[in-house]
PDB file of C-alpha atoms in Angstrom:
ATOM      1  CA  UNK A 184       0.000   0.000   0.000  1.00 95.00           C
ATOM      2  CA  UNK A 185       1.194   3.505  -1.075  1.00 96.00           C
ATOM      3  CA  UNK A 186       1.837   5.283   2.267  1.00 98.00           C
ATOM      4  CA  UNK A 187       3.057   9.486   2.078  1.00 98.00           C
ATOM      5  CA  UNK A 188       3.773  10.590   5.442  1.00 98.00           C
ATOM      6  CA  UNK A 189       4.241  14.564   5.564  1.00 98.00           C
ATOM      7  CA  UNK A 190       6.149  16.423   8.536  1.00 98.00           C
ATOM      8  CA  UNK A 191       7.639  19.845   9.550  1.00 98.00           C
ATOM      9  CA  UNK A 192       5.180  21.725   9.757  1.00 97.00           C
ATOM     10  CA  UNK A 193       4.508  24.615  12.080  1.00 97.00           C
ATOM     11  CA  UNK A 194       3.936  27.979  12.898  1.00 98.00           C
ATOM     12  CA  UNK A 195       6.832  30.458  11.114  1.00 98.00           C
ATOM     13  CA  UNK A 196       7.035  34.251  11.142  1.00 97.00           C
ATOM     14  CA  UNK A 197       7.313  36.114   8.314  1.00 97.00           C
ATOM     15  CA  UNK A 198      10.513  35.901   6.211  1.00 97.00           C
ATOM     16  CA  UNK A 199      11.432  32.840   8.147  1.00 98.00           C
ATOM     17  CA  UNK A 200      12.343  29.064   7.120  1.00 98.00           C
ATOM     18  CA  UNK A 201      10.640  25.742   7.477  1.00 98.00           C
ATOM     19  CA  UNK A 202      11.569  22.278   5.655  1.00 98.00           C
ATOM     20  CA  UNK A 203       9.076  19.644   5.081  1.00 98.00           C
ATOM     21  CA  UNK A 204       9.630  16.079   5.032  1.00 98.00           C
ATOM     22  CA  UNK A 205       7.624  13.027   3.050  1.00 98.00           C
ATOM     23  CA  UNK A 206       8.839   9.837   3.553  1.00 98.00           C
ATOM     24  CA  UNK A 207       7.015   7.365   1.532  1.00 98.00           C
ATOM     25  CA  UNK A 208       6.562   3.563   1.798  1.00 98.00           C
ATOM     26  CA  UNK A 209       5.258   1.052   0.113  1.00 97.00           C
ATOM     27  CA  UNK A 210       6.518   1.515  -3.543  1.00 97.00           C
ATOM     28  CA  UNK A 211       9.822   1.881  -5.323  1.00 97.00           C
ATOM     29  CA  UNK A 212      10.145   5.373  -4.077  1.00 97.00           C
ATOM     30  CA  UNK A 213      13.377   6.181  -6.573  1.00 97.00           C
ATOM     31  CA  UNK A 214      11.097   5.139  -9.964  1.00 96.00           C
ATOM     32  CA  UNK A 215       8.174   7.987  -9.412  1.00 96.00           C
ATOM     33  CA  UNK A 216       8.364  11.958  -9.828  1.00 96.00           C
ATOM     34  CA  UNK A 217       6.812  13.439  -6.872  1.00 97.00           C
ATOM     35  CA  UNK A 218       5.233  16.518  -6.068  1.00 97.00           C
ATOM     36  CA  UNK A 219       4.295  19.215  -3.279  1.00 98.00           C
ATOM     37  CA  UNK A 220       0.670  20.726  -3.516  1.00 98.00           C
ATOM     38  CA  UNK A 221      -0.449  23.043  -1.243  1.00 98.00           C
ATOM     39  CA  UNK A 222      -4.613  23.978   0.100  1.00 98.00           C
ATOM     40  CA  UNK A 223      -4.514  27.682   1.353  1.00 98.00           C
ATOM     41  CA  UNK A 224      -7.583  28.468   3.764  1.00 97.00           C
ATOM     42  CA  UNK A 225     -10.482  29.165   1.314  1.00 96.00           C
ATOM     43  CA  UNK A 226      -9.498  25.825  -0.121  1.00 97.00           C
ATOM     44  CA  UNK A 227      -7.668  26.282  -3.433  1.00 97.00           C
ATOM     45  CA  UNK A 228      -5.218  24.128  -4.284  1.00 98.00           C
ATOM     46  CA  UNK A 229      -2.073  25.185  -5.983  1.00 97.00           C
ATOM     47  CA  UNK A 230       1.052  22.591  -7.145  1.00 96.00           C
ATOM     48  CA  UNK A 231       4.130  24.607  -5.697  1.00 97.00           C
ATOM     49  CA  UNK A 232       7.169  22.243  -6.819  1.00 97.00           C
ATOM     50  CA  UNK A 233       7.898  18.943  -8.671  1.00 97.00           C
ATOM     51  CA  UNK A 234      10.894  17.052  -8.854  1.00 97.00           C
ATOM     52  CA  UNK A 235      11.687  13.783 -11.581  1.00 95.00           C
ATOM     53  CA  UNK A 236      12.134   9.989 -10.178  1.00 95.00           C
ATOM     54  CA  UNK A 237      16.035  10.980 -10.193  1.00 94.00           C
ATOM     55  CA  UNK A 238      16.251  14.270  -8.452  1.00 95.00           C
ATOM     56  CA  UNK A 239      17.778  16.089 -11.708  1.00 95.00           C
ATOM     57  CA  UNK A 240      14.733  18.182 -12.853  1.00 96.00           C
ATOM     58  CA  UNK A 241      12.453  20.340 -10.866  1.00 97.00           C
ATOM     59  CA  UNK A 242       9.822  22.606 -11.828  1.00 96.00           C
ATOM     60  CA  UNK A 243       8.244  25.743  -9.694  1.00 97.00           C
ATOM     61  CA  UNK A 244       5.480  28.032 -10.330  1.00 95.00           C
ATOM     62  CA  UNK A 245       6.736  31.753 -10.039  1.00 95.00           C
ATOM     63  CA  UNK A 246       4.832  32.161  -6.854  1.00 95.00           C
ATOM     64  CA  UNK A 247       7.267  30.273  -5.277  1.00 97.00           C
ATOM     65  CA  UNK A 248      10.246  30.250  -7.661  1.00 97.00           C
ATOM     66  CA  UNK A 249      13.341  31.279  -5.487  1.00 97.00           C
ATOM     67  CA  UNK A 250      11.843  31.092  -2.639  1.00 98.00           C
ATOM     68  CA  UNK A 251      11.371  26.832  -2.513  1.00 98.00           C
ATOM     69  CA  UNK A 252      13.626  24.045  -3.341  1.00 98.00           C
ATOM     70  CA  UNK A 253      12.091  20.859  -3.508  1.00 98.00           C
ATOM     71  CA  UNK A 254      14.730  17.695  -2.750  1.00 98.00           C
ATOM     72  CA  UNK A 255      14.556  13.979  -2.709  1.00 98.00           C
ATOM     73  CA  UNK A 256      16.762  11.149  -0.947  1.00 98.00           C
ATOM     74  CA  UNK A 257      16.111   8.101  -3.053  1.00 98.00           C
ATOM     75  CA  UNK A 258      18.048   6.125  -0.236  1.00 97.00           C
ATOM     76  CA  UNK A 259      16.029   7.281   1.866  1.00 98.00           C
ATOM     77  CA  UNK A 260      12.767   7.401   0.665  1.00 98.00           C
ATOM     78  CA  UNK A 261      12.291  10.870   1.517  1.00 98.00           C
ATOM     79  CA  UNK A 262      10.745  14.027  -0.418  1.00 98.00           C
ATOM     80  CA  UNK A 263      11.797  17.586   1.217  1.00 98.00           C
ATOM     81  CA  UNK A 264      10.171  21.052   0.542  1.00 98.00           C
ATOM     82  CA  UNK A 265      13.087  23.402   2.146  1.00 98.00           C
ATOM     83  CA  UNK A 266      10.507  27.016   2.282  1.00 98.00           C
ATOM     84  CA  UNK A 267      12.153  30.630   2.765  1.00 98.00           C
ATOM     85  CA  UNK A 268      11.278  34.210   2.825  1.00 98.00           C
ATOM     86  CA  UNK A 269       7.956  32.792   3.385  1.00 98.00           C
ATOM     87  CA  UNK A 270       4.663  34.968   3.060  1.00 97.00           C
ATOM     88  CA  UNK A 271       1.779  35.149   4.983  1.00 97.00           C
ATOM     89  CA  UNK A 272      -0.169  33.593   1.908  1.00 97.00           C
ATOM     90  CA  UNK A 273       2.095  30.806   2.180  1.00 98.00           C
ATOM     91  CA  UNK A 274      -0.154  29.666   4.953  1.00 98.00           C
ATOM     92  CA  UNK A 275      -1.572  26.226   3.901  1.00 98.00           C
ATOM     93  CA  UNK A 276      -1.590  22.654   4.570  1.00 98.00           C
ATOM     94  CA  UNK A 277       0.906  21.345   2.570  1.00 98.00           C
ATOM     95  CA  UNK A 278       0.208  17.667   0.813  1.00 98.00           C
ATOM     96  CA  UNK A 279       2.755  15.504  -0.900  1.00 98.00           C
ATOM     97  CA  UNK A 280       1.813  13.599  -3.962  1.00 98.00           C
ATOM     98  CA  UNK A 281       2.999  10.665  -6.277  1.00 97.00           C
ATOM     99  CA  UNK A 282       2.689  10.802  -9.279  1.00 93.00           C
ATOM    100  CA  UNK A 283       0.913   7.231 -11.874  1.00 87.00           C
ATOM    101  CA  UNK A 284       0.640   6.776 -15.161  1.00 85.00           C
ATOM    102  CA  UNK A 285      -0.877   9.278 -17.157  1.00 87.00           C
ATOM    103  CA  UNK A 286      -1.736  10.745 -13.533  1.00 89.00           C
ATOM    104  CA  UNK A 287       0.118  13.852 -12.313  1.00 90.00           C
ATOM    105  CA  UNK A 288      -0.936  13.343  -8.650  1.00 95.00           C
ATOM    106  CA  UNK A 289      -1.789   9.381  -8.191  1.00 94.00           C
ATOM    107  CA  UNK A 290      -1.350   9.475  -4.438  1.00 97.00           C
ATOM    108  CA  UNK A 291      -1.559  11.976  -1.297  1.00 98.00           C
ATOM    109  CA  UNK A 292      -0.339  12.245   2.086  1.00 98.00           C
ATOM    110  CA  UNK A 293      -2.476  13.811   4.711  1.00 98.00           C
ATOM    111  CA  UNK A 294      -0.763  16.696   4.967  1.00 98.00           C
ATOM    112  CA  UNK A 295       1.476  19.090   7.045  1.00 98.00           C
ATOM    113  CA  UNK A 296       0.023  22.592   8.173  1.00 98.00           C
ATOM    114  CA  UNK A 297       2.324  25.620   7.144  1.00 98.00           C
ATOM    115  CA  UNK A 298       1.064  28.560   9.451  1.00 98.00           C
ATOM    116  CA  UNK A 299       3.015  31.940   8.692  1.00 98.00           C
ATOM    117  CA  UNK A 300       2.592  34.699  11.066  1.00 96.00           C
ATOM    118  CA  UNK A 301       3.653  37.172  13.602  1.00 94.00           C
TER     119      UNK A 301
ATOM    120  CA  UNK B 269      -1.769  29.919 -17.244  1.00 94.00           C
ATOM    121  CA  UNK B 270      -4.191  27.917 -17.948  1.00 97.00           C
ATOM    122  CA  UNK B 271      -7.277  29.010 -15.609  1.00 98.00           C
ATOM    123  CA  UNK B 272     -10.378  26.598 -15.052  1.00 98.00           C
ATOM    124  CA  UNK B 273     -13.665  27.233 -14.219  1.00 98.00           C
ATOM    125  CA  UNK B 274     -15.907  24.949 -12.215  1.00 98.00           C
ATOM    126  CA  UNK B 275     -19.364  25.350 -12.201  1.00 96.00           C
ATOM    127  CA  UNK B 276     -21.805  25.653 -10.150  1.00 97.00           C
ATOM    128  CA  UNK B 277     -19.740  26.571  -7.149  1.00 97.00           C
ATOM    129  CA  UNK B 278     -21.814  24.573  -4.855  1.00 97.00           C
ATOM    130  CA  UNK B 279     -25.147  22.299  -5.659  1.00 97.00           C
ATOM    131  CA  UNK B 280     -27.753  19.949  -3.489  1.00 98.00           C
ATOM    132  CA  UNK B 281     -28.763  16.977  -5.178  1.00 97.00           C
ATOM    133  CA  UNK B 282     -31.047  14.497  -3.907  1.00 97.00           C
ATOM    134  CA  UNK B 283     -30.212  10.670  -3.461  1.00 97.00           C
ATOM    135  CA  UNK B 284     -30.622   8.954  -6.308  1.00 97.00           C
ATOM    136  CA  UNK B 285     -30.714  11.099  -8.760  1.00 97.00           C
ATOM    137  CA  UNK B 286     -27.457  12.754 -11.071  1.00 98.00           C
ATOM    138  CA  UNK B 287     -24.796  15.102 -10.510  1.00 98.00           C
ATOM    139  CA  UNK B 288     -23.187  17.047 -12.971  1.00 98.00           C
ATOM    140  CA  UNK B 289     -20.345  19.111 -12.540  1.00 98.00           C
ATOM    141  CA  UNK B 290     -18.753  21.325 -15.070  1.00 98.00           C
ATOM    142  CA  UNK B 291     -14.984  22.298 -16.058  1.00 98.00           C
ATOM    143  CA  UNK B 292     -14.487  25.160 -18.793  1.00 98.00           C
ATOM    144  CA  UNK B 293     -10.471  25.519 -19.301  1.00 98.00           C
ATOM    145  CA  UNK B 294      -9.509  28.727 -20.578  1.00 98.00           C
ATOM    146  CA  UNK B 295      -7.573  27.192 -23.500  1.00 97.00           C
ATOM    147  CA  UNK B 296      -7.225  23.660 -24.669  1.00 97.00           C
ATOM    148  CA  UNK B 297      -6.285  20.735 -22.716  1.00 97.00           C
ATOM    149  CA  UNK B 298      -5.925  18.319 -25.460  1.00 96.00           C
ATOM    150  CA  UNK B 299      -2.282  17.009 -26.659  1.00 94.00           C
ATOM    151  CA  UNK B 300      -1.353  14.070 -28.503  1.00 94.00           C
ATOM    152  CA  UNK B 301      -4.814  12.510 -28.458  1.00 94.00           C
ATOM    153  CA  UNK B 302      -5.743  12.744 -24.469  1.00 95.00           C
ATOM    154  CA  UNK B 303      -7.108  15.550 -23.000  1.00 97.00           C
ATOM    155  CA  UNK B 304      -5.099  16.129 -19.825  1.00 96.00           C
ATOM    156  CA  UNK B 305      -7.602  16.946 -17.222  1.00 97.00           C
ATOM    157  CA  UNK B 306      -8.300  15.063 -14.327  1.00 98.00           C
ATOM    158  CA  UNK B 307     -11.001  15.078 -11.286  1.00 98.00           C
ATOM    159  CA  UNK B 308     -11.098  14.939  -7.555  1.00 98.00           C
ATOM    160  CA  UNK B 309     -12.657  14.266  -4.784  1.00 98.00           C
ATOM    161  CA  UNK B 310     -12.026  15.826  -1.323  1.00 98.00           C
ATOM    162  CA  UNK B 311     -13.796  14.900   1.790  1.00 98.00           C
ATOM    163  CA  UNK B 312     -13.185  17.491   5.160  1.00 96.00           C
ATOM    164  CA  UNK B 313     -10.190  16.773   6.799  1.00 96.00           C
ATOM    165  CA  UNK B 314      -8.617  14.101   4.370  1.00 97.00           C
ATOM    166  CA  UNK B 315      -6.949  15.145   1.106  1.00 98.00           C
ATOM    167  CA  UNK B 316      -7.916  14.872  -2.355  1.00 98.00           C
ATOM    168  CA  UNK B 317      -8.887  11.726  -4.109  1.00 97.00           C
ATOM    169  CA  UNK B 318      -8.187  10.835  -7.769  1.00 97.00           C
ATOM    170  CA  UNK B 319     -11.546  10.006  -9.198  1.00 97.00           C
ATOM    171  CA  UNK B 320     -10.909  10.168 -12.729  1.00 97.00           C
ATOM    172  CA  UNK B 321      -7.632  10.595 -15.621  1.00 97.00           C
ATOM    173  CA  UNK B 322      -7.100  11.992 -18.866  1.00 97.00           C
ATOM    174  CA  UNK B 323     -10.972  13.255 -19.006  1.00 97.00           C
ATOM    175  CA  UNK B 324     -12.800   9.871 -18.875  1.00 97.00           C
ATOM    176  CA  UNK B 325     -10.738   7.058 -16.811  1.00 97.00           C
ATOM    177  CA  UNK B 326     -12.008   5.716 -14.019  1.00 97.00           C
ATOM    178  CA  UNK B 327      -9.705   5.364 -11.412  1.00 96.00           C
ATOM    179  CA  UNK B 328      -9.298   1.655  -9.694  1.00 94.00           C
ATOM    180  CA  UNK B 329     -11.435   1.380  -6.944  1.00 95.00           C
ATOM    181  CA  UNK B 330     -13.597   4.034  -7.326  1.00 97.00           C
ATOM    182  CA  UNK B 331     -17.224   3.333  -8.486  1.00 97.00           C
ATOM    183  CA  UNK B 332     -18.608   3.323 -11.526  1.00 97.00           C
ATOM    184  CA  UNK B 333     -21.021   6.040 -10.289  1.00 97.00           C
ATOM    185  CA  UNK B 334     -18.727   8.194 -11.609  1.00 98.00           C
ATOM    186  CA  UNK B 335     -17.616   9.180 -14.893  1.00 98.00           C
ATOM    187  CA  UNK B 336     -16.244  11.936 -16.802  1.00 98.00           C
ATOM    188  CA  UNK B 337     -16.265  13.185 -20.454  1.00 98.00           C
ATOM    189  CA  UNK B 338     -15.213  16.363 -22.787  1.00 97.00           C
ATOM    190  CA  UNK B 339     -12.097  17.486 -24.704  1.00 97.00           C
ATOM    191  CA  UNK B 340     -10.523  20.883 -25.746  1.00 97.00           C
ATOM    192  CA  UNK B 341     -12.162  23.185 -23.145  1.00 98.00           C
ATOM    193  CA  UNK B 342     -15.470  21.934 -22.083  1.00 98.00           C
ATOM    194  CA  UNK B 343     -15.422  18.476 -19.258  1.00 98.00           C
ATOM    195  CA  UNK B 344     -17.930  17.155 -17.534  1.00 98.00           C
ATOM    196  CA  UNK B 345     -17.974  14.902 -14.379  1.00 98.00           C
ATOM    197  CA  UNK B 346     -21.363  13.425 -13.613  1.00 98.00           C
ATOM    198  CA  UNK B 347     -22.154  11.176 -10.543  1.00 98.00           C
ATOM    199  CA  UNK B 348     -25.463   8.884 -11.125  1.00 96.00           C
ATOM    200  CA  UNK B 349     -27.164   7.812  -9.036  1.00 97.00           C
ATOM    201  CA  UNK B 350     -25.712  10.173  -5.945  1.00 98.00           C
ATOM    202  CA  UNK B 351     -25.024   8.633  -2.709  1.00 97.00           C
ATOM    203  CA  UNK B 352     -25.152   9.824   0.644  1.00 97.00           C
ATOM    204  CA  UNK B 353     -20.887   9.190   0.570  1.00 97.00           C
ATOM    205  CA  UNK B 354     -20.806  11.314  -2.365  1.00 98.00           C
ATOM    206  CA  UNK B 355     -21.016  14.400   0.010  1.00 98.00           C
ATOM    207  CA  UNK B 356     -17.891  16.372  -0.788  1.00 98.00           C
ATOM    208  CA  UNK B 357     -16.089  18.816  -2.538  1.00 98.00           C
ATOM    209  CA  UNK B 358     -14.954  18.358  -6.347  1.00 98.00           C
ATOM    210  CA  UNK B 359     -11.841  19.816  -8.235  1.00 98.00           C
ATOM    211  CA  UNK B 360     -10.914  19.651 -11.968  1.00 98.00           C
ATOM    212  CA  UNK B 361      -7.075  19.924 -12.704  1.00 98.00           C
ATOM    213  CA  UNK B 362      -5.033  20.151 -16.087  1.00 97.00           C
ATOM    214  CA  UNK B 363      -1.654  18.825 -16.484  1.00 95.00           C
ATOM    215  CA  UNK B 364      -1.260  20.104 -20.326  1.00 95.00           C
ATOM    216  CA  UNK B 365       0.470  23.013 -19.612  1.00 93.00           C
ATOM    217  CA  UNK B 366       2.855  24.119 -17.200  1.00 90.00           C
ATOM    218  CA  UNK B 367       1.811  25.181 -13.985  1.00 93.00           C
ATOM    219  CA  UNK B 368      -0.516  22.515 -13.688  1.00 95.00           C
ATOM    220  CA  UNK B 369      -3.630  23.998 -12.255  1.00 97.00           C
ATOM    221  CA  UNK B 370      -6.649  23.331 -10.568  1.00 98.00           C
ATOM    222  CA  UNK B 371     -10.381  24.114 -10.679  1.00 98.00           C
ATOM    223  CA  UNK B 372     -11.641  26.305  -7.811  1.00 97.00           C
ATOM    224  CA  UNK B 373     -13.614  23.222  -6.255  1.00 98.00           C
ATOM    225  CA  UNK B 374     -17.603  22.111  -6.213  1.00 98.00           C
ATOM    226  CA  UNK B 375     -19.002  21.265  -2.941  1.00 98.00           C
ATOM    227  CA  UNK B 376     -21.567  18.710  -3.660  1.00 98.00           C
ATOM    228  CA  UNK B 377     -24.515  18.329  -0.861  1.00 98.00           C
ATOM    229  CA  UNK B 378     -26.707  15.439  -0.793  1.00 96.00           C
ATOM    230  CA  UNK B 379     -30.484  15.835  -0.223  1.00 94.00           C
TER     231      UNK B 379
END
């Protein structure tokens, strides 16, 4: 059974750091890309970085381009979202997400709030 | 980017009878003979759900209830008969173009 298993989240001021943490079970972690989508508070949902089954491409959107870099430790079966200069609209729970075949987003974690504020 | 609409925002359906829930993407979705648009469903307090891929695939598992259609711009998800689990809110989201995007969610009550 595909298992994601989000962590690190937490209550950050402003222009402050946080790293989030996946680790996944139950598949060949290394063979999938993977993704982080975020759910802000009036529920939209918004992909905010993907990264290929061998760590060596990554995509952003510009709302968080420079800001997030998304990692992965194959031997570890572990996805990371290090977060910096981060906004109060950065505020969301924060899922992780496998992708299948001809599916973008296969698989989700429960999720890891992100709270950002003085 | 590519923005879609979901409409209605929110509708009541009674048991039994048929849901349908629409996508309008702001331009086309279709590439290489799929359309890439995908639906979800999301209960409170649990994450999204794959429901259905590239416009019309059922995922495994979930019920045959369910089904999707369109191409280019215009999808459709439609849920028939409606069940009392079927409660929830529904998101469209295209993977054509980069950023992938997502509809703006329909929340689906059950009469």
């Amino acid at each position: 059974e595909v298992q994601l298993v989000e962590s690190g989240g937490g209550l950050v001021q402003p222009g402050g750091s946080l790293k989030l943490s996946c680790a996944a079970s139950g598949f060949t972690f290394s063979s999938y890309g993977m993704s982080w989508v975020r759910q802000t508070p009036d529920k939209r949902l918004e992909l905010v970085a993907t990264i290929n089954s061998n760590g060596g491409s990554t995509y952003y959107p510009d709302s968080v381009k420079g800001r997030f870099t998304i990692s992965r430790d194959n031997a570890k079966n572990t996805l990371y979202l290090q977060m910096s200069s981060l906004k109060s609209e950065d505020t969301a729970m924060y899922y992780c997400a496998r992708e299948g075949l001809r599916r973008p987003f296969a698989y989700w974690g429960q999720g890891t709030l992100v709270t950002v504020s003085a | 980017n590519i923005v879609l609409t979901q409409s209605p925002a929110s509708l009541a359906v009674s048991l039994g009878q048929r849901a349908t829930i629409s996508c309008r993407a702001s331009e086309s979705v279709d590439s290489y003979g799929n359309s890439f648009m995908h639906w979800y469903q999301q209960k409170p307090g649990q994450p999204p759900k794959l429901l259905i891929y590239l416009a019309s695939n059922l995922e495994s598992g979930v019920p045959a209830r369910f089904s999707g259609s369109g191409s280019r711009t215009d999808f459709t998800l439609t849920i028939d008969p409606v069940e009392a689990d079927d409660a929830a809110t529904y998101y469209c989201q295209q993977n054509n173009e980069d950023p992938f995007t997502f509809g703006s969610g329909t929340k689906l009550e059950i009469k």
